[in-house]
Amino acid sequence: MIVATTIAELKQALKEWRESAPSTARVGFVPTMGFLHEGHASLMRRSKAECEYSVLSIFVNPLQFGPNEDFDRYPRDAERDLALAEANGIDLVFMPSVAEMYPKKPVTKILISEVTERLCGASRPGHFDGVGIVVSKLFHLVQPDRAYFGMKDAQQVAVIERMTEDLNIPVEIVPCETVREADGLALSSRNVYLSQEERAQAVILSQTLKAAETWVKTPGMTKRALSDKIESSIGQASLAEIDYAEILTYPDLEEPDAAADLSDYEGKLIIALAVKFGRTRLIDNRLLELRGGGIHV
Amino acid sequence: MIVATTIAELKQALKEWRESAPSTARVGFVPTMGFLHEGHASLMRRSKAECEYSVLSIFVNPLQFGPNEDFDRYPRDAERDLALAEANGIDLVFMPSVAEMYPKKPVTKILISEVTERLCGASRPGHFDGVGIVVSKLFHLVQPDRAYFGMKDAQQVAVIERMTEDLNIPVEIVPCETVREADGLALSSRNVYLSQEERAQAVILSQTLKAAETWVKTPGMTKRALSDKIESSIGQASLAEIDYAEILTYPDLEEPDAAADLSDYEGKLIIALAVKFGRTRLIDNRLLELRGGGIHV
């Protein structure tokens, strides 16, 4: 496994591989912020299974953190990350410094509207601008055929799919299922922030989402009524503070008709949660494919 | 020469060529809005000379025209363009419809600040946002090694150079010298709009720029004094209406110190003009490489 910390090293490694590989060989790419867990590992294994060469990037991107967010304390463990990458079939790791990625202040911004209006786009202003520029830079540097993203960040997937479509970036975005702990908590590098009690209560997100899948089938269930049930369910966890709990169409992330009977809805809906436990903000979601009169996940 | 009107045809032609070409073979790209003239032809010939495969695009991009600009009446002549492309060594022409390039309204914007604050960025609001998105899309579709742009649009060159740098787009931007008529008028597809009298007077732009190259050497010449001389020179043409006449640093396009003696300036300055003759807006510029105490173009 090659570890590149500069763009020149990355390009050299890719060039050498491409020159020796057949022209049909594919490059798979897993962009991450490091502190890797089994969720990331599942993306790496999928890349390994589907592509001839797998690239992982580890870069905590300052531009996607707000001024009061956790950029400085975001957990890092390069040594463990590299061992996990190697164990999961990665061929090349790109691990640049901030100065390598942003040698000067970029004057170019990528602004994505509409799909960023709600959820994390609303509660983290500027977040998706930062995601847009860094993902675009990484795609240009690695030039992958496929890029793997976890559906825990469902809005990020929707944003990146729309950006690559709008800009004709030649990469296939592959959304991958969220990986969970045994009790249902979605894996996240931020889970390490949780105290023991917070960790115990954090299971309320996945439990509520699972219950909501049943609630939505109740005849006459409106968006408002479903929201109320979701919020009161999360409220059972005494330490939980709701940032948002929304029911939206997917992948456009628009509000469904407020008066509609959701049990009759046909199409994809996403129930998306962001909940704070102390200073730690967790997100989770469930994508429901509804065909009217019932549910088929 | 292959003519592709759809993205699928373009990609197929590029794929077939890339599969048969050696891995070191280069793709040159000349993006245009058509109604080709000798300026475009010089870009095509340079691509042909430097690259194994040359791609020309012809697309009048609605997003870079303002609501009161000349999108609808912008001159078009596909047949003549294709003949000129073939005669100048182009291998593949991409000539898409607006619906092919923008199948739906993009929610992604590329906003470039600082280098777009003055000149055409100031007098044509939104123009460079439109340039940014279309050039980025075309780069992703063609994936060229080199892209050729005329220096008549010097600010466009500066903007595209900065965008590709900020986003790490893997393409080399090659700025090419402005091609001129015998009397000095810079070639432009918009020159066909000019009446006989306007055409005769339009030579004032290149004449003024040439004179300014001498004026700037005068000891004690300030930006303000040079501006006055330039404006009164253009004022000799009775039909000329100045949109802007600016002296800026290049490629950052910032104002030099107003009080400075320009004859002592060291570095690159650009004198950039936009002048209207009736409804027709012409631009021209001259890049000066100053080393203090004299001029060396």
Coordinates of C-alpha atoms in Angstrom, one line a residue:
Chain A
M1 CA 0.0 0.0 0.0
I2 CA 1.4 3.4 -1.0
V3 CA 0.9 6.4 1.3
A4 CA 1.0 9.8 -0.5
T5 CA 1.0 13.0 1.5
T6 CA 1.6 15.3 -1.4
I7 CA -0.4 15.8 -4.6
A8 CA 2.8 15.1 -6.6
E9 CA 3.2 11.7 -4.9
L10 CA -0.5 10.9 -5.4
K11 CA -0.3 11.7 -9.1
Q12 CA 2.9 9.8 -9.6
A13 CA 1.4 6.7 -8.0
L14 CA -1.8 6.9 -10.1
K15 CA 0.2 7.5 -13.3
E16 CA 2.4 4.5 -12.7
W17 CA -0.6 2.3 -12.0
R18 CA -2.6 3.6 -15.0
E19 CA 0.4 3.1 -17.3
S20 CA 0.6 -0.6 -16.4
A21 CA -3.1 -1.4 -16.0
P22 CA -5.4 -2.4 -18.9
S23 CA -7.5 0.6 -20.2
T24 CA -10.7 -1.1 -18.8
A25 CA -9.3 -1.2 -15.2
R26 CA -11.3 0.9 -12.7
V27 CA -10.2 3.1 -9.9
G28 CA -12.5 3.1 -6.8
F29 CA -12.3 6.0 -4.4
V30 CA -13.3 6.3 -0.7
P31 CA -13.0 9.9 0.5
T32 CA -13.0 10.1 4.3
M33 CA -12.0 12.4 7.2
G34 CA -10.2 9.5 8.9
F35 CA -10.7 8.0 12.3
L36 CA -12.0 5.1 10.3
H37 CA -14.5 2.6 11.5
E38 CA -16.4 -0.4 10.2
G39 CA -18.6 1.9 8.1
H40 CA -15.6 3.2 6.2
A41 CA -14.2 -0.4 6.0
S42 CA -17.4 -1.5 4.3
L43 CA -16.9 1.2 1.6
M44 CA -13.3 0.1 1.2
R45 CA -14.3 -3.6 0.8
R46 CA -16.9 -2.6 -1.8
S47 CA -14.3 -0.6 -3.8
K48 CA -11.9 -3.6 -3.6
A49 CA -14.6 -6.0 -4.8
E50 CA -15.7 -3.7 -7.7
C51 CA -12.5 -2.0 -8.9
E52 CA -9.0 -3.0 -9.9
Y53 CA -7.4 -0.2 -7.8
S54 CA -8.7 1.4 -4.6
V55 CA -7.8 4.8 -3.3
L56 CA -8.6 6.1 0.2
S57 CA -8.3 9.8 1.2
I58 CA -8.0 11.0 4.7
F59 CA -8.4 14.7 5.1
V60 CA -10.2 16.7 7.8
N61 CA -11.4 19.5 5.6
P62 CA -11.5 22.8 7.5
L63 CA -13.8 24.4 4.9
Q64 CA -16.8 22.1 5.9
F65 CA -16.6 23.0 9.6
G66 CA -18.4 26.1 10.9
P67 CA -16.6 28.5 13.3
N68 CA -18.2 26.9 16.4
E69 CA -17.9 23.3 15.2
D70 CA -15.4 20.5 16.1
F71 CA -12.6 21.0 13.5
D72 CA -9.9 21.2 16.1
R73 CA -11.1 18.4 18.3
Y74 CA -12.2 16.1 15.4
P75 CA -10.6 12.7 16.3
R76 CA -7.5 11.7 14.4
D77 CA -5.5 8.4 14.5
A78 CA -3.4 8.1 11.3
E79 CA -1.6 4.9 12.4
R80 CA -4.8 3.0 13.1
D81 CA -6.3 4.3 9.9
L82 CA -3.5 3.1 7.8
A83 CA -3.6 -0.4 9.3
L84 CA -7.4 -0.5 8.7
A85 CA -6.9 0.7 5.1
E86 CA -4.3 -2.0 4.4
A87 CA -6.4 -4.7 5.9
N88 CA -9.4 -3.7 3.7
G89 CA -7.6 -3.8 0.4
I90 CA -6.7 -0.2 -0.2
D91 CA -3.8 0.3 -2.7
L92 CA -3.1 4.0 -2.3
V93 CA -3.8 6.3 0.6
F94 CA -3.8 10.1 0.1
M95 CA -3.3 11.9 3.3
P96 CA -2.5 15.6 2.6
S97 CA -2.0 18.5 4.9
V98 CA -4.3 21.5 4.9
A99 CA -1.5 23.5 3.2
E100 CA -1.2 20.9 0.4
M101 CA -4.9 21.0 -0.3
Y102 CA -5.3 24.8 0.1
P103 CA -1.9 26.4 -0.8
K104 CA -3.7 29.7 -1.0
K105 CA -7.2 30.9 -0.2
P106 CA -9.4 29.6 -3.0
V107 CA -11.3 32.3 -4.8
T108 CA -13.5 29.6 -6.5
K109 CA -16.6 28.5 -4.6
I110 CA -19.0 25.7 -5.5
L111 CA -22.4 26.6 -4.3
I112 CA -25.2 24.0 -4.4
S113 CA -28.7 25.2 -3.8
E114 CA -32.1 23.5 -3.3
V115 CA -30.9 20.1 -2.1
T116 CA -28.9 22.0 0.6
E117 CA -31.8 24.1 1.9
R118 CA -32.9 21.8 4.6
L119 CA -31.4 19.4 7.2
C120 CA -27.6 19.8 7.7
G121 CA -27.5 22.5 4.9
A122 CA -29.8 24.6 7.1
S123 CA -28.3 23.9 10.5
R124 CA -24.6 24.0 9.3
P125 CA -24.4 27.1 7.1
G126 CA -21.5 26.8 4.6
H127 CA -21.0 23.1 5.3
F128 CA -22.0 21.8 1.9
D129 CA -20.0 24.6 0.2
G130 CA -16.9 23.1 1.9
V131 CA -18.0 19.6 1.0
G132 CA -18.5 20.7 -2.6
I133 CA -15.1 22.2 -3.1
V134 CA -13.1 19.4 -1.3
V135 CA -15.0 16.5 -3.1
S136 CA -14.5 18.3 -6.4
K137 CA -10.8 18.8 -5.8
L138 CA -10.4 15.2 -4.7
F139 CA -12.3 13.9 -7.7
H140 CA -10.0 15.9 -10.0
L141 CA -6.9 14.7 -8.2
V142 CA -7.8 11.0 -8.1
Q143 CA -10.0 10.8 -11.2
P144 CA -11.8 7.7 -10.0
D145 CA -14.3 5.7 -12.0
R146 CA -16.4 5.1 -8.9
A147 CA -16.7 6.9 -5.5
Y148 CA -18.2 5.3 -2.4
F149 CA -20.2 7.2 0.2
G150 CA -22.1 6.1 3.2
M151 CA -25.8 6.7 3.3
K152 CA -25.6 7.9 7.0
D153 CA -24.8 11.2 5.3
A154 CA -27.8 10.9 2.9
Q155 CA -27.9 14.6 2.2
Q156 CA -24.2 14.6 1.4
V157 CA -24.9 11.8 -1.1
A158 CA -27.7 13.8 -2.7
V159 CA -25.6 16.9 -2.9
I160 CA -22.6 15.1 -4.4
E161 CA -24.8 13.2 -6.9
R162 CA -26.4 16.5 -8.0
M163 CA -23.0 18.3 -8.3
T164 CA -21.4 15.6 -10.4
E165 CA -24.5 15.5 -12.6
D166 CA -24.6 19.3 -13.0
L167 CA -20.9 19.6 -13.7
N168 CA -20.7 16.3 -15.8
I169 CA -17.9 15.1 -13.5
P170 CA -17.0 11.7 -15.0
V171 CA -17.5 9.5 -11.8
E172 CA -20.2 7.2 -10.7
I173 CA -21.4 7.9 -7.1
V174 CA -22.1 4.7 -5.2
P175 CA -24.3 5.2 -2.1
C176 CA -23.6 2.4 0.5
E177 CA -25.8 1.3 3.4
T178 CA -25.2 2.7 6.9
V179 CA -23.3 0.3 9.2
R180 CA -24.6 0.1 12.7
E181 CA -23.6 -1.2 16.2
A182 CA -25.4 -4.2 17.5
D183 CA -27.9 -2.0 19.3
G184 CA -28.6 0.0 16.1
L185 CA -26.5 3.1 16.6
A186 CA -25.1 4.3 13.3
L187 CA -21.3 4.2 13.2
S188 CA -19.7 7.6 13.3
S189 CA -16.2 8.9 14.1
R190 CA -18.0 11.3 16.4
N191 CA -19.4 8.5 18.6
V192 CA -16.1 8.6 20.6
Y193 CA -17.2 11.9 22.0
L194 CA -20.2 10.3 23.8
S195 CA -20.1 9.7 27.6
Q196 CA -21.3 6.3 28.7
E197 CA -24.8 7.6 29.5
E198 CA -25.0 9.5 26.3
R199 CA -23.9 6.4 24.4
A200 CA -26.7 4.4 26.0
Q201 CA -29.3 7.0 25.2
A202 CA -28.1 7.5 21.6
V203 CA -29.8 4.3 20.5
I204 CA -33.0 6.4 20.5
L205 CA -32.2 7.6 16.9
S206 CA -32.2 4.2 15.2
Q207 CA -35.1 3.0 17.5
T208 CA -37.2 6.0 16.5
L209 CA -36.4 5.6 12.8
K210 CA -37.3 1.9 12.9
A211 CA -40.6 2.7 14.7
A212 CA -41.3 5.5 12.2
E213 CA -41.2 2.9 9.4
T214 CA -44.3 1.3 11.1
W215 CA -46.0 4.6 12.0
V216 CA -45.9 5.8 8.4
K217 CA -48.1 2.9 7.4
T218 CA -50.9 4.0 9.7
P219 CA -53.8 5.1 7.5
G220 CA -54.3 8.9 7.8
M221 CA -50.8 9.6 9.0
T222 CA -49.8 13.1 8.0
K223 CA -46.3 14.6 8.0
R224 CA -47.2 16.7 11.1
A225 CA -48.6 13.7 13.0
L226 CA -45.5 11.6 12.1
S227 CA -43.2 14.5 13.2
D228 CA -45.0 14.7 16.5
K229 CA -44.6 11.0 17.1
I230 CA -40.9 11.1 16.1
E231 CA -40.2 14.1 18.4
S232 CA -41.9 12.6 21.4
S233 CA -40.1 9.3 20.8
I234 CA -36.7 11.1 20.8
G235 CA -37.8 13.1 23.8
Q236 CA -37.8 9.9 25.9
A237 CA -34.0 10.2 26.0
S238 CA -33.5 12.8 28.7
L239 CA -30.1 14.0 27.3
A240 CA -31.3 14.3 23.7
E241 CA -31.7 17.8 22.1
I242 CA -33.3 17.7 18.7
D243 CA -31.5 19.8 16.0
Y244 CA -33.9 18.6 13.3
A245 CA -36.3 15.7 12.7
E246 CA -37.6 15.9 9.1
I247 CA -39.6 13.9 6.6
L248 CA -38.6 14.9 3.1
T249 CA -38.8 13.5 -0.5
Y250 CA -35.6 11.8 -1.7
P251 CA -33.3 12.7 -3.4
D252 CA -34.7 16.2 -4.0
L253 CA -35.1 16.8 -0.2
E254 CA -38.3 18.8 -0.5
E255 CA -41.3 18.9 1.9
P256 CA -44.1 16.5 1.0
D257 CA -47.6 17.9 1.0
A258 CA -48.4 18.7 4.7
A259 CA -52.0 17.5 4.4
A260 CA -51.2 14.3 2.5
D261 CA -51.9 10.8 3.9
L262 CA -48.3 9.4 4.0
S263 CA -49.6 5.9 4.1
D264 CA -50.8 6.5 0.5
Y265 CA -47.6 8.1 -0.6
E266 CA -45.8 6.7 -3.6
G267 CA -42.1 7.4 -4.0
K268 CA -39.0 7.7 -1.8
L269 CA -39.2 9.6 1.5
I270 CA -36.3 10.1 3.9
I271 CA -36.7 10.5 7.7
A272 CA -33.6 12.4 8.8
L273 CA -32.5 13.2 12.3
A274 CA -29.9 15.4 13.9
V275 CA -29.8 15.1 17.6
K276 CA -27.3 16.6 20.1
F277 CA -26.1 14.8 23.2
G278 CA -24.1 17.4 25.1
R279 CA -21.7 18.9 22.6
T280 CA -21.9 15.9 20.3
R281 CA -24.3 16.1 17.3
L282 CA -25.3 12.8 15.8
I283 CA -27.2 12.2 12.6
D284 CA -29.1 9.2 11.2
N285 CA -31.8 8.6 8.7
R286 CA -34.0 5.9 7.1
L287 CA -34.9 5.9 3.4
L288 CA -38.4 4.6 2.8
E289 CA -39.6 3.5 -0.6
L290 CA -43.4 3.9 -0.4
R291 CA -45.8 2.5 -3.0
G292 CA -49.0 3.6 -1.4
G293 CA -51.1 1.5 1.0
G294 CA -48.0 -0.1 2.6
I295 CA -44.3 0.0 2.9
H296 CA -41.5 -1.8 1.1
V297 CA -38.1 -0.9 2.3
Chain B
M1 CA -13.4 14.6 -38.6
I2 CA -16.2 13.4 -36.3
V3 CA -19.1 15.7 -35.4
A4 CA -20.8 14.9 -32.1
T5 CA -24.0 16.7 -31.1
T6 CA -24.7 14.6 -28.0
I7 CA -22.6 13.8 -24.9
A8 CA -22.9 10.1 -25.6
E9 CA -21.5 10.6 -29.1
L10 CA -18.7 12.7 -27.7
K11 CA -17.8 10.2 -25.0
Q12 CA -17.9 7.3 -27.5
A13 CA -15.5 9.1 -29.9
L14 CA -13.1 10.0 -27.1
K15 CA -13.2 6.5 -25.7
E16 CA -12.5 4.9 -29.1
W17 CA -9.6 7.2 -29.7
R18 CA -8.2 6.8 -26.2
E19 CA -8.3 3.0 -26.4
S20 CA -6.3 3.0 -29.6
A21 CA -3.8 5.8 -28.7
P22 CA -0.6 5.4 -26.7
S23 CA -1.0 6.4 -23.1
T24 CA 1.3 9.4 -23.6
A25 CA -0.9 10.9 -26.4
R26 CA -2.4 14.2 -25.6
V27 CA -5.8 15.7 -26.2
G28 CA -5.9 19.4 -27.0
F29 CA -9.2 21.3 -26.6
V30 CA -10.4 24.6 -28.1
P31 CA -13.7 25.7 -26.5
T32 CA -15.6 28.3 -28.6
M33 CA -19.0 29.9 -29.2
G34 CA -18.6 29.3 -32.9
F35 CA -18.7 31.8 -35.8
L36 CA -15.1 31.0 -36.1
H37 CA -12.4 33.3 -37.3
E38 CA -8.7 33.4 -37.8
G39 CA -8.2 33.8 -34.0
H40 CA -9.9 30.5 -33.3
A41 CA -8.0 29.0 -36.3
S42 CA -4.7 29.9 -34.6
L43 CA -5.8 28.1 -31.4
M44 CA -6.8 25.0 -33.5
R45 CA -3.4 25.0 -35.3
R46 CA -1.6 25.3 -32.0
S47 CA -3.6 22.3 -30.6
K48 CA -2.9 20.3 -33.7
A49 CA 0.9 21.1 -33.5
E50 CA 1.1 20.2 -29.7
C51 CA -1.4 17.4 -29.3
E52 CA -2.1 14.0 -30.9
Y53 CA -5.9 14.7 -30.9
S54 CA -7.7 18.0 -31.2
V55 CA -11.3 18.7 -30.0
L56 CA -13.2 21.8 -30.8
S57 CA -16.5 22.7 -29.0
I58 CA -19.0 25.1 -30.5
F59 CA -21.6 26.1 -27.9
V60 CA -23.2 29.5 -27.4
N61 CA -23.7 29.2 -23.7
P62 CA -26.9 31.1 -22.5
L63 CA -25.6 31.2 -18.9
Q64 CA -22.8 33.6 -19.7
F65 CA -25.1 36.2 -21.4
G66 CA -27.0 38.8 -19.3
P67 CA -30.7 39.4 -19.9
N68 CA -30.1 42.4 -22.1
E69 CA -27.1 41.0 -24.0
D70 CA -26.8 39.5 -27.4
F71 CA -27.5 35.7 -26.8
D72 CA -30.3 35.6 -29.4
R73 CA -28.6 37.5 -32.1
Y74 CA -25.1 36.1 -31.5
P75 CA -23.9 35.1 -34.9
R76 CA -24.0 31.4 -35.9
D77 CA -22.8 29.6 -39.0
A78 CA -22.3 25.9 -38.3
E79 CA -21.5 24.9 -41.9
R80 CA -18.6 27.4 -42.3
D81 CA -17.4 26.5 -38.8
L82 CA -17.1 22.8 -39.6
A83 CA -15.2 23.5 -42.8
L84 CA -12.8 25.8 -40.9
A85 CA -12.4 23.2 -38.1
E86 CA -11.6 20.5 -40.6
A87 CA -9.1 22.7 -42.5
N88 CA -7.3 23.4 -39.3
G89 CA -6.7 19.9 -38.1
I90 CA -9.6 19.3 -35.7
D91 CA -10.4 15.6 -35.1
L92 CA -13.6 15.9 -33.2
V93 CA -16.2 18.7 -33.0
F94 CA -18.6 18.8 -30.1
M95 CA -21.7 20.9 -31.0
P96 CA -24.4 20.2 -28.4
S97 CA -27.8 21.8 -28.0
V98 CA -28.7 23.9 -25.0
A99 CA -30.9 21.0 -23.8
E100 CA -28.0 18.6 -24.1
M101 CA -25.8 20.8 -21.9
Y102 CA -28.5 21.8 -19.4
P103 CA -31.1 19.0 -19.4
K104 CA -32.4 20.6 -16.1
K105 CA -31.7 23.8 -14.4
P106 CA -28.3 23.3 -12.6
V107 CA -28.5 23.8 -8.8
T108 CA -24.7 23.9 -8.8
K109 CA -22.9 27.3 -9.2
I110 CA -19.3 28.0 -9.6
L111 CA -18.6 31.4 -8.2
I112 CA -15.2 33.0 -8.7
S113 CA -14.4 36.1 -6.7
E114 CA -11.5 38.7 -6.7
V115 CA -10.3 38.2 -10.3
T116 CA -13.9 38.8 -11.5
E117 CA -14.4 42.0 -9.5
R118 CA -13.3 44.4 -12.2
L119 CA -13.5 44.7 -16.1
C120 CA -16.1 42.4 -17.7
G121 CA -16.9 40.8 -14.3
A122 CA -18.1 44.2 -13.1
S123 CA -19.8 45.4 -16.3
R124 CA -21.4 42.0 -17.1
P125 CA -22.8 40.6 -13.8
G126 CA -23.0 36.8 -13.7
H127 CA -21.0 36.5 -16.9
F128 CA -18.1 34.6 -15.3
D129 CA -20.4 32.4 -13.3
G130 CA -21.7 31.2 -16.7
V131 CA -18.2 30.9 -18.0
G132 CA -17.1 28.9 -14.9
I133 CA -19.9 26.3 -15.1
V134 CA -19.7 25.8 -18.9
V135 CA -15.9 25.5 -19.0
S136 CA -16.0 23.2 -16.0
K137 CA -18.6 21.0 -17.7
L138 CA -16.7 21.0 -21.0
F139 CA -13.4 20.1 -19.2
H140 CA -15.2 17.2 -17.5
L141 CA -16.7 16.0 -20.8
V142 CA -13.6 16.2 -22.9
Q143 CA -10.9 15.6 -20.2
P144 CA -8.2 17.4 -22.3
D145 CA -4.6 17.6 -21.4
R146 CA -4.3 21.2 -22.8
A147 CA -7.0 23.8 -23.4
Y148 CA -6.3 26.8 -25.7
F149 CA -7.8 30.3 -25.0
G150 CA -7.2 33.6 -26.8
M151 CA -5.7 36.4 -24.8
K152 CA -8.2 38.9 -26.2
D153 CA -10.4 37.6 -23.4
A154 CA -7.5 38.1 -20.9
Q155 CA -9.8 38.2 -17.8
Q156 CA -11.4 35.0 -19.0
V157 CA -8.0 33.4 -19.1
A158 CA -7.2 34.6 -15.6
V159 CA -10.5 33.4 -14.3
I160 CA -10.1 29.9 -15.9
E161 CA -6.5 29.6 -14.7
R162 CA -7.6 30.4 -11.2
M163 CA -10.6 28.0 -11.3
T164 CA -8.5 25.1 -12.6
E165 CA -5.9 25.8 -10.0
D166 CA -8.4 26.1 -7.1
L167 CA -10.3 23.0 -8.1
N168 CA -7.2 21.0 -9.2
I169 CA -8.7 20.3 -12.6
P170 CA -6.1 18.3 -14.5
V171 CA -5.7 20.5 -17.5
E172 CA -3.0 22.9 -18.7
I173 CA -4.4 26.3 -19.7
V174 CA -2.5 27.6 -22.7
P175 CA -3.1 31.4 -23.3
C176 CA -2.6 32.3 -27.0
E177 CA -1.8 35.7 -28.5
T178 CA -4.6 37.8 -29.9
V179 CA -5.0 37.7 -33.7
R180 CA -5.6 41.1 -35.4
E181 CA -6.8 42.5 -38.7
A182 CA -4.2 44.3 -40.8
D183 CA -5.2 47.6 -39.2
G184 CA -4.9 46.2 -35.7
L185 CA -8.5 45.5 -34.8
A186 CA -8.6 42.4 -32.6
L187 CA -10.6 39.5 -34.3
S188 CA -14.0 38.9 -32.7
S189 CA -17.2 37.1 -33.8
R190 CA -18.9 40.3 -32.8
N191 CA -17.1 42.4 -35.4
V192 CA -19.8 41.4 -37.9
Y193 CA -22.2 43.6 -36.0
L194 CA -20.2 46.8 -36.9
S195 CA -21.4 49.2 -39.6
Q196 CA -18.8 50.4 -42.1
E197 CA -18.3 53.6 -40.1
E198 CA -18.1 51.8 -36.8
R199 CA -15.6 49.3 -38.2
A200 CA -13.4 52.2 -39.4
Q201 CA -13.4 53.8 -36.0
A202 CA -13.0 50.6 -34.1
V203 CA -9.3 50.6 -34.8
I204 CA -9.0 53.2 -32.0
L205 CA -8.8 50.4 -29.5
S206 CA -5.6 48.8 -30.8
Q207 CA -4.1 52.2 -31.7
T208 CA -4.7 53.5 -28.1
L209 CA -3.3 50.3 -26.6
K210 CA -0.2 50.6 -28.7
A211 CA 0.3 54.3 -27.8
A212 CA -0.3 53.5 -24.1
E213 CA 2.7 51.2 -24.3
T214 CA 4.8 54.3 -25.0
W215 CA 3.0 56.6 -22.6
V216 CA 3.6 54.3 -19.7
K217 CA 7.4 54.8 -20.1
T218 CA 7.1 58.5 -19.5
P219 CA 8.8 59.3 -16.1
G220 CA 6.2 60.3 -13.5
M221 CA 3.3 58.7 -15.4
T222 CA 0.6 57.8 -12.8
K223 CA -2.4 55.5 -13.3
R224 CA -4.7 58.5 -13.3
A225 CA -2.7 60.4 -15.9
L226 CA -2.4 57.3 -18.1
S227 CA -6.2 56.7 -17.8
D228 CA -6.8 60.3 -18.9
K229 CA -4.6 59.9 -21.9
I230 CA -6.3 56.6 -22.8
E231 CA -9.8 58.0 -22.4
S232 CA -9.1 61.1 -24.5
S233 CA -7.5 58.9 -27.2
I234 CA -10.6 56.7 -27.4
G235 CA -12.7 59.9 -27.3
Q236 CA -11.3 60.8 -30.7
A237 CA -13.6 58.2 -32.2
S238 CA -16.9 60.0 -32.3
L239 CA -19.0 56.8 -32.2
A240 CA -17.0 55.2 -29.3
E241 CA -18.6 54.9 -25.9
I242 CA -16.3 53.7 -23.2
D243 CA -17.6 50.8 -20.9
Y244 CA -14.2 50.6 -19.1
A245 CA -10.6 51.5 -19.7
E246 CA -8.5 50.1 -16.8
I247 CA -4.9 49.6 -15.8
L248 CA -4.6 46.5 -13.6
T249 CA -2.0 44.1 -12.3
Y250 CA -2.0 40.7 -14.1
P251 CA -3.1 38.0 -13.5
D252 CA -4.6 39.1 -10.1
L253 CA -6.4 42.0 -11.8
E254 CA -6.0 44.4 -8.9
E255 CA -5.5 48.2 -8.9
P256 CA -1.8 49.3 -8.8
D257 CA -1.0 52.0 -6.3
A258 CA -2.8 55.2 -7.6
A259 CA 0.2 57.5 -6.8
A260 CA 2.9 55.2 -8.1
D261 CA 5.2 56.2 -11.0
L262 CA 4.2 53.5 -13.6
S263 CA 7.4 54.0 -15.5
D264 CA 9.2 52.5 -12.4
Y265 CA 6.7 49.6 -12.0
E266 CA 8.1 46.1 -12.0
G267 CA 5.8 43.3 -13.0
K268 CA 2.9 42.6 -15.3
L269 CA 0.2 45.2 -16.0
I270 CA -2.7 44.9 -18.3
I271 CA -4.4 47.7 -20.0
A272 CA -7.9 46.5 -20.8
L273 CA -10.6 48.2 -22.8
A274 CA -14.3 47.6 -23.4
V275 CA -15.8 50.1 -25.8
K276 CA -19.3 50.2 -27.4
F277 CA -20.0 51.2 -30.9
G278 CA -23.8 51.4 -31.1
R279 CA -25.1 48.1 -29.7
T280 CA -21.8 46.4 -30.3
R281 CA -19.4 46.0 -27.4
L282 CA -15.7 45.3 -28.3
I283 CA -12.9 44.4 -25.9
D284 CA -9.2 44.5 -26.3
N285 CA -6.1 44.6 -24.1
R286 CA -2.4 44.8 -24.0
L287 CA -0.2 42.9 -21.5
L288 CA 2.9 44.9 -20.4
E289 CA 5.8 43.3 -18.7
L290 CA 7.5 46.1 -16.9
R291 CA 10.9 46.0 -15.3
G292 CA 11.1 49.5 -14.0
G293 CA 12.7 52.3 -15.9
G294 CA 11.5 51.1 -19.3
I295 CA 9.3 48.6 -21.0
H296 CA 9.9 45.1 -22.4
V297 CA 6.9 43.6 -24.0

